PDB file of C-alpha atoms in Angstrom:
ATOM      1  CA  UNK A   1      -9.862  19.894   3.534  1.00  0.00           C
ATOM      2  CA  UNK A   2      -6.828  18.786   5.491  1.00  0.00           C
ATOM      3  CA  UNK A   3      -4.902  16.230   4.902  1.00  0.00           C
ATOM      4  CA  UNK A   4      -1.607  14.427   6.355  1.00  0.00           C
ATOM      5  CA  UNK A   5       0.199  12.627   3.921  1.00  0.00           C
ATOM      6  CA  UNK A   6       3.505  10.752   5.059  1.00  0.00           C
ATOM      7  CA  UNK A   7       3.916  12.519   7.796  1.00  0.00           C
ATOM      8  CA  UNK A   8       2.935  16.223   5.942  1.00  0.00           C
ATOM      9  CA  UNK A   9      -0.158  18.674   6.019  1.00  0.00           C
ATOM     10  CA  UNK A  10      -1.615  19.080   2.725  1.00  0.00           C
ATOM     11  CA  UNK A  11      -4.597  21.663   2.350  1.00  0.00           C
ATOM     12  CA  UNK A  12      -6.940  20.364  -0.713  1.00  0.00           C
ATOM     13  CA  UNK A  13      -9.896  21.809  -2.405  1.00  0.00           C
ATOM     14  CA  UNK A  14     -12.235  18.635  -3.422  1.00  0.00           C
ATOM     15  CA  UNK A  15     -15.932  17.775  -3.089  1.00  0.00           C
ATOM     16  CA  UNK A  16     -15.639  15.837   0.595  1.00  0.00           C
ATOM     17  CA  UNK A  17     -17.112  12.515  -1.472  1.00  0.00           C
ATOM     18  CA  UNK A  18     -13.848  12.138  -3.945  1.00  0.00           C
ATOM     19  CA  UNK A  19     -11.924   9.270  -3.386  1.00  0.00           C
ATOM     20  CA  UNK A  20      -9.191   9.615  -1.076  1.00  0.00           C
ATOM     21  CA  UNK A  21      -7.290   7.610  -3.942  1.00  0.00           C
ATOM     22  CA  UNK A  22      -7.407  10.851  -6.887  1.00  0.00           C
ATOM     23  CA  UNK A  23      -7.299  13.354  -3.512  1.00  0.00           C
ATOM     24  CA  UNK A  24      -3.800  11.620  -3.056  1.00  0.00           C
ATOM     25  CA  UNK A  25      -2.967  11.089  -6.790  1.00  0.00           C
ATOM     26  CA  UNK A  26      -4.276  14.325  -8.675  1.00  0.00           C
ATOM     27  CA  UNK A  27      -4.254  16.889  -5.353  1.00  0.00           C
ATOM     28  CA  UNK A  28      -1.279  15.834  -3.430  1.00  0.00           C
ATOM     29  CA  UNK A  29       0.621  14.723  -6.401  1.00  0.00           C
ATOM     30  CA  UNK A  30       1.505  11.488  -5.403  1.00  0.00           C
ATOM     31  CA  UNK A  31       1.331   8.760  -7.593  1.00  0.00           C
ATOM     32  CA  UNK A  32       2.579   5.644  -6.358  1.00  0.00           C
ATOM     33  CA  UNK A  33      -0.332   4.608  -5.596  1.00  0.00           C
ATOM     34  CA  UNK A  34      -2.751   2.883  -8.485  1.00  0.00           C
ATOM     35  CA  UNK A  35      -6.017   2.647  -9.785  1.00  0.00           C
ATOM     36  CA  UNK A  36      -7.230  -0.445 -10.866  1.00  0.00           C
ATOM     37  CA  UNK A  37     -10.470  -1.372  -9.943  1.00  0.00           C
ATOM     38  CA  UNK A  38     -12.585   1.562  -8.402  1.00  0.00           C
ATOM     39  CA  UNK A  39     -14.275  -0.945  -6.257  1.00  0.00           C
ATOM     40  CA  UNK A  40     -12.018  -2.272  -3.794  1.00  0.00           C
ATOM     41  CA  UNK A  41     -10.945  -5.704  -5.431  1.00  0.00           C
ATOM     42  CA  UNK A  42      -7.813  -5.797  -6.742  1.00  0.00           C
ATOM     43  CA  UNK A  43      -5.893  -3.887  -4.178  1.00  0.00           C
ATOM     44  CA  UNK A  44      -3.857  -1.327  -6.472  1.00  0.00           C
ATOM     45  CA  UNK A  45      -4.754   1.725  -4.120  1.00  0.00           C
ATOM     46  CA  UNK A  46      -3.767   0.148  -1.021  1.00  0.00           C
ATOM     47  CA  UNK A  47      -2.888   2.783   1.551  1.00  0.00           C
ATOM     48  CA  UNK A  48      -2.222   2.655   5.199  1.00  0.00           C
ATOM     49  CA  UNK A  49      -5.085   5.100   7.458  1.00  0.00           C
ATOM     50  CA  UNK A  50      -4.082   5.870  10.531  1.00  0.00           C
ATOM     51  CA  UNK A  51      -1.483   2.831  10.564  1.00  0.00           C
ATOM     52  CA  UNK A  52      -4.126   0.151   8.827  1.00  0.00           C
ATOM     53  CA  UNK A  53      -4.505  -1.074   5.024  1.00  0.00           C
ATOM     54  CA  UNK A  54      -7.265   0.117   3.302  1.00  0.00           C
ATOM     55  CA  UNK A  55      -8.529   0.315  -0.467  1.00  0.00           C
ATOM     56  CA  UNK A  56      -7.931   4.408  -1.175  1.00  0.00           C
ATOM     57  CA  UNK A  57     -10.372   4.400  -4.276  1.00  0.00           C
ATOM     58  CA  UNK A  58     -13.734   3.662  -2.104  1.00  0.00           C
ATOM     59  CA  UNK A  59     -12.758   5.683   0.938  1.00  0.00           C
ATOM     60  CA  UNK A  60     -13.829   8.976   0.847  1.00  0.00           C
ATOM     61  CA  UNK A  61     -11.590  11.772   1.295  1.00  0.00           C
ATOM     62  CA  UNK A  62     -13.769  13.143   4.239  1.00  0.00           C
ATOM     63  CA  UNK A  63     -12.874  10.074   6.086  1.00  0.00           C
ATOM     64  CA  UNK A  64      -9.178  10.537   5.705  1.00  0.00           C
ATOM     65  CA  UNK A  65      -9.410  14.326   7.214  1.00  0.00           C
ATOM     66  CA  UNK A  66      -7.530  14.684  10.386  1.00  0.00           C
ATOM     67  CA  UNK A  67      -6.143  11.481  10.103  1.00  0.00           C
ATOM     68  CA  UNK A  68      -2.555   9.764   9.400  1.00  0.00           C
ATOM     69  CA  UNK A  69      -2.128   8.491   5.887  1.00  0.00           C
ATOM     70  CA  UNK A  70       0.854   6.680   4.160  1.00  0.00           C
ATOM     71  CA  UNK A  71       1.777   5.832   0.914  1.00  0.00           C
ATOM     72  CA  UNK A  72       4.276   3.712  -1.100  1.00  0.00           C
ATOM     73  CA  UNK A  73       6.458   7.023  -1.140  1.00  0.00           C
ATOM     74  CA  UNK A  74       6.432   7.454   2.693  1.00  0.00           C
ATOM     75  CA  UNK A  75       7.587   4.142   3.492  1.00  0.00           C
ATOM     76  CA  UNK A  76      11.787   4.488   2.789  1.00  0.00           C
ATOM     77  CA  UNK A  77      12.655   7.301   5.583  1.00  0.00           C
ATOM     78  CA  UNK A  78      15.661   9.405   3.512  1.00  0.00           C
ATOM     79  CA  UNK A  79      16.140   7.036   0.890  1.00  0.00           C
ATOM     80  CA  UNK A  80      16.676   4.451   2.876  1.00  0.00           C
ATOM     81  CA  UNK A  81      14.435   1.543   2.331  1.00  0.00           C
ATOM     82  CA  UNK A  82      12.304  -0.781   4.740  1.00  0.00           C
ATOM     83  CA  UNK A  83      13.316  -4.306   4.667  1.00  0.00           C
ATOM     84  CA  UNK A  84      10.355  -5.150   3.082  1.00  0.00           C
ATOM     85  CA  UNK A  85      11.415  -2.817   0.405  1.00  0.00           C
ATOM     86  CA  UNK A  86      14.628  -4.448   0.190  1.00  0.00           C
ATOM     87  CA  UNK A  87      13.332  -7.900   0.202  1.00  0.00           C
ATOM     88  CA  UNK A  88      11.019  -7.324  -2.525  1.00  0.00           C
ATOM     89  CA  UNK A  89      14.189  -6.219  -4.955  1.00  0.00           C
ATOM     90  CA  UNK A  90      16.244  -9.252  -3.717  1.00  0.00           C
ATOM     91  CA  UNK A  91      13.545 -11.787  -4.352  1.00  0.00           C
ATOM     92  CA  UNK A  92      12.679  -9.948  -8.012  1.00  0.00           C
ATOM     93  CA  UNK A  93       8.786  -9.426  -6.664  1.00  0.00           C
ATOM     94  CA  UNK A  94       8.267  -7.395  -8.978  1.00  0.00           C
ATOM     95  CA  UNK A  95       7.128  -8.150 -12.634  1.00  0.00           C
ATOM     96  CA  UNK A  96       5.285  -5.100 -14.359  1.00  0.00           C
ATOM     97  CA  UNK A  97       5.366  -3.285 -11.115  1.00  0.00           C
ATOM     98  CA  UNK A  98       1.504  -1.944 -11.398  1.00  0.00           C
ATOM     99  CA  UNK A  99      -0.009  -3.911  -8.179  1.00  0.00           C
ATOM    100  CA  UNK A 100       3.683  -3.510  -6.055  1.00  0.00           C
ATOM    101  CA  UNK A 101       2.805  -0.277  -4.333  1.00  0.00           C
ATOM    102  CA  UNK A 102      -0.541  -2.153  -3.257  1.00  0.00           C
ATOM    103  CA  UNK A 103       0.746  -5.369  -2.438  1.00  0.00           C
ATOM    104  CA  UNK A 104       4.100  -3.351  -0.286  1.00  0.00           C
ATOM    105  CA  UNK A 105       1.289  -1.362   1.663  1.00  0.00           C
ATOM    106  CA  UNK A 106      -0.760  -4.441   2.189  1.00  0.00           C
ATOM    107  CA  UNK A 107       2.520  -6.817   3.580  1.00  0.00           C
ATOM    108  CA  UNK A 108       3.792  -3.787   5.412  1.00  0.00           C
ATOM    109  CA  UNK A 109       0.436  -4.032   7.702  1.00  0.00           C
ATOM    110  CA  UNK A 110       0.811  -7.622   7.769  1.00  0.00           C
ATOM    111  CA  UNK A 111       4.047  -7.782   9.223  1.00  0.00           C
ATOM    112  CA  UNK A 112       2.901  -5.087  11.672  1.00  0.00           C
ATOM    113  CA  UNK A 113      -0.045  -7.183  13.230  1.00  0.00           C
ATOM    114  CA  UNK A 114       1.749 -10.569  12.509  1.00  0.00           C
ATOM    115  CA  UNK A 115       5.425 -10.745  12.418  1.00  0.00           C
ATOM    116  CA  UNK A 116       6.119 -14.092  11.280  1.00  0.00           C
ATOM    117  CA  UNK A 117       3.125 -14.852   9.069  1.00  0.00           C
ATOM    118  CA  UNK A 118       2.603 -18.287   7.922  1.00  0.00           C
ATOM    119  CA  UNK A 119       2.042 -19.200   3.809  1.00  0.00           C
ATOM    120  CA  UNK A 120      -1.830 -18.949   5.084  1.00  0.00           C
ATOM    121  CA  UNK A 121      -1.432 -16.167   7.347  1.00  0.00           C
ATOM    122  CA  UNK A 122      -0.008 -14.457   4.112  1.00  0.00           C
ATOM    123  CA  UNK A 123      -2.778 -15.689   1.491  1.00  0.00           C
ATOM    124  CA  UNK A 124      -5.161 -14.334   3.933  1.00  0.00           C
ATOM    125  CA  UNK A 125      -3.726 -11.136   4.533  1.00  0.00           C
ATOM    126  CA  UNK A 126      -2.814 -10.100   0.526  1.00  0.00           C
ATOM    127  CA  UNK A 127      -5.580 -10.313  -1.228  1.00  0.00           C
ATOM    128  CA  UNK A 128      -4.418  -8.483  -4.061  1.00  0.00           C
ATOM    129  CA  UNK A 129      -4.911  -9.016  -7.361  1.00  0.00           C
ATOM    130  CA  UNK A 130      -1.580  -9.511  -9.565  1.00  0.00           C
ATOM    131  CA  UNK A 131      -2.246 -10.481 -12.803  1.00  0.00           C
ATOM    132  CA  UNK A 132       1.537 -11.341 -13.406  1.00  0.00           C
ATOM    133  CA  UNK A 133       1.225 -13.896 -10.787  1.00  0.00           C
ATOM    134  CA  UNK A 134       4.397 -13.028  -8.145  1.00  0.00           C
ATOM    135  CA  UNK A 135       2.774 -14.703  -5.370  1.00  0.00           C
ATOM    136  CA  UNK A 136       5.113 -16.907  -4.487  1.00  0.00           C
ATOM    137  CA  UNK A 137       8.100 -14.475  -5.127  1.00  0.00           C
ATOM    138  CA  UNK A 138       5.561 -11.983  -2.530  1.00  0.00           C
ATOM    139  CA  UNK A 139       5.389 -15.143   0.001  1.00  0.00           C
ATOM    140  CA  UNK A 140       9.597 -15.271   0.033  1.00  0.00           C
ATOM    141  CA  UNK A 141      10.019 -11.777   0.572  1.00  0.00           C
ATOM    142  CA  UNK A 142       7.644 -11.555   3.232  1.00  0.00           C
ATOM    143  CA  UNK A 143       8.991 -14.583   4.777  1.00  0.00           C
ATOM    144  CA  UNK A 144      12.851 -13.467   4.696  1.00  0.00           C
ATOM    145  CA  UNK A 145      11.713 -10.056   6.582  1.00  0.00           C
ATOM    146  CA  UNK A 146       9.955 -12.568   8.991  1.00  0.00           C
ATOM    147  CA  UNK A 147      13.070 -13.907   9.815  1.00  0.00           C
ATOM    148  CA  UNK A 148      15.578 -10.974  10.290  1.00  0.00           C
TER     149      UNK A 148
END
């Protein structure tokens, strides 16, 4: 199978039903992204498809081939990162980091239908789980990239 990761072709060798989630993880070798669930709930595996969020670890890989996908490591273009990125350091989103690659993935496509979310527009839109509870530090981050 074929797959573009962040902008690169990848050839892999898995059974067409594997999660696109361990395709990306254990065959492209990028491990930003989590698991957490295996059934689409908590958002860990977040990934953008062809420019929309989607939970990696119920997707096939088959339904990834030939398409665009992104990751948390594709997002900063040559180390420089989004303001999203940026905003999460400066508001301290991040607690024990597991659900950040998810929840980055999940605001970046939020922010690209729906620049200037409101607090419901966001609650809506992130369904993640994060059992640390950064919500409201997510909300401020989202919201100061909203303004710029």
């Amino acid at each position: 199978m074929k797959l573009t990761v962040n902008g690169k072709p990848h050839s892999i060798d898995v059974d067409p039903s594997t999660p696109l989630l361990w395709a990306i993880r254990e065959q492209v070798g990028l491990t930003g992204t989590k698991y957490g669930c295996g059934v689409a709930q908590c958002g860990a595996c977040t990934v953008m498809l062809e420019g929309q969020a989607i939970r990696s670890c119920v997707i096939p890989v088959s339904a990834a081939e030939g398409k665009s996908v992104q990751t948390i490591e594709g997002l900063a273009v040559d180390g420089k990162l989004t303001k999203l990125q940026q905003a999460w350091i400066d508001h301290q989103v991040p607690q024990c980091g597991f659900c950040q690659a998810g929840m980055l993935m999940a605001a970046t496509d939020l922010l690209a239908k729906n620049p200037k979310p409101t607090d419901a527009d966001i609650d809506m839109a992130i369904t993640n789980i994060c059992r640390c509870g950064s919500f409201q530090e997510v909300r401020a981050a989202i919201h100061s990239v909203a303004k710029a």
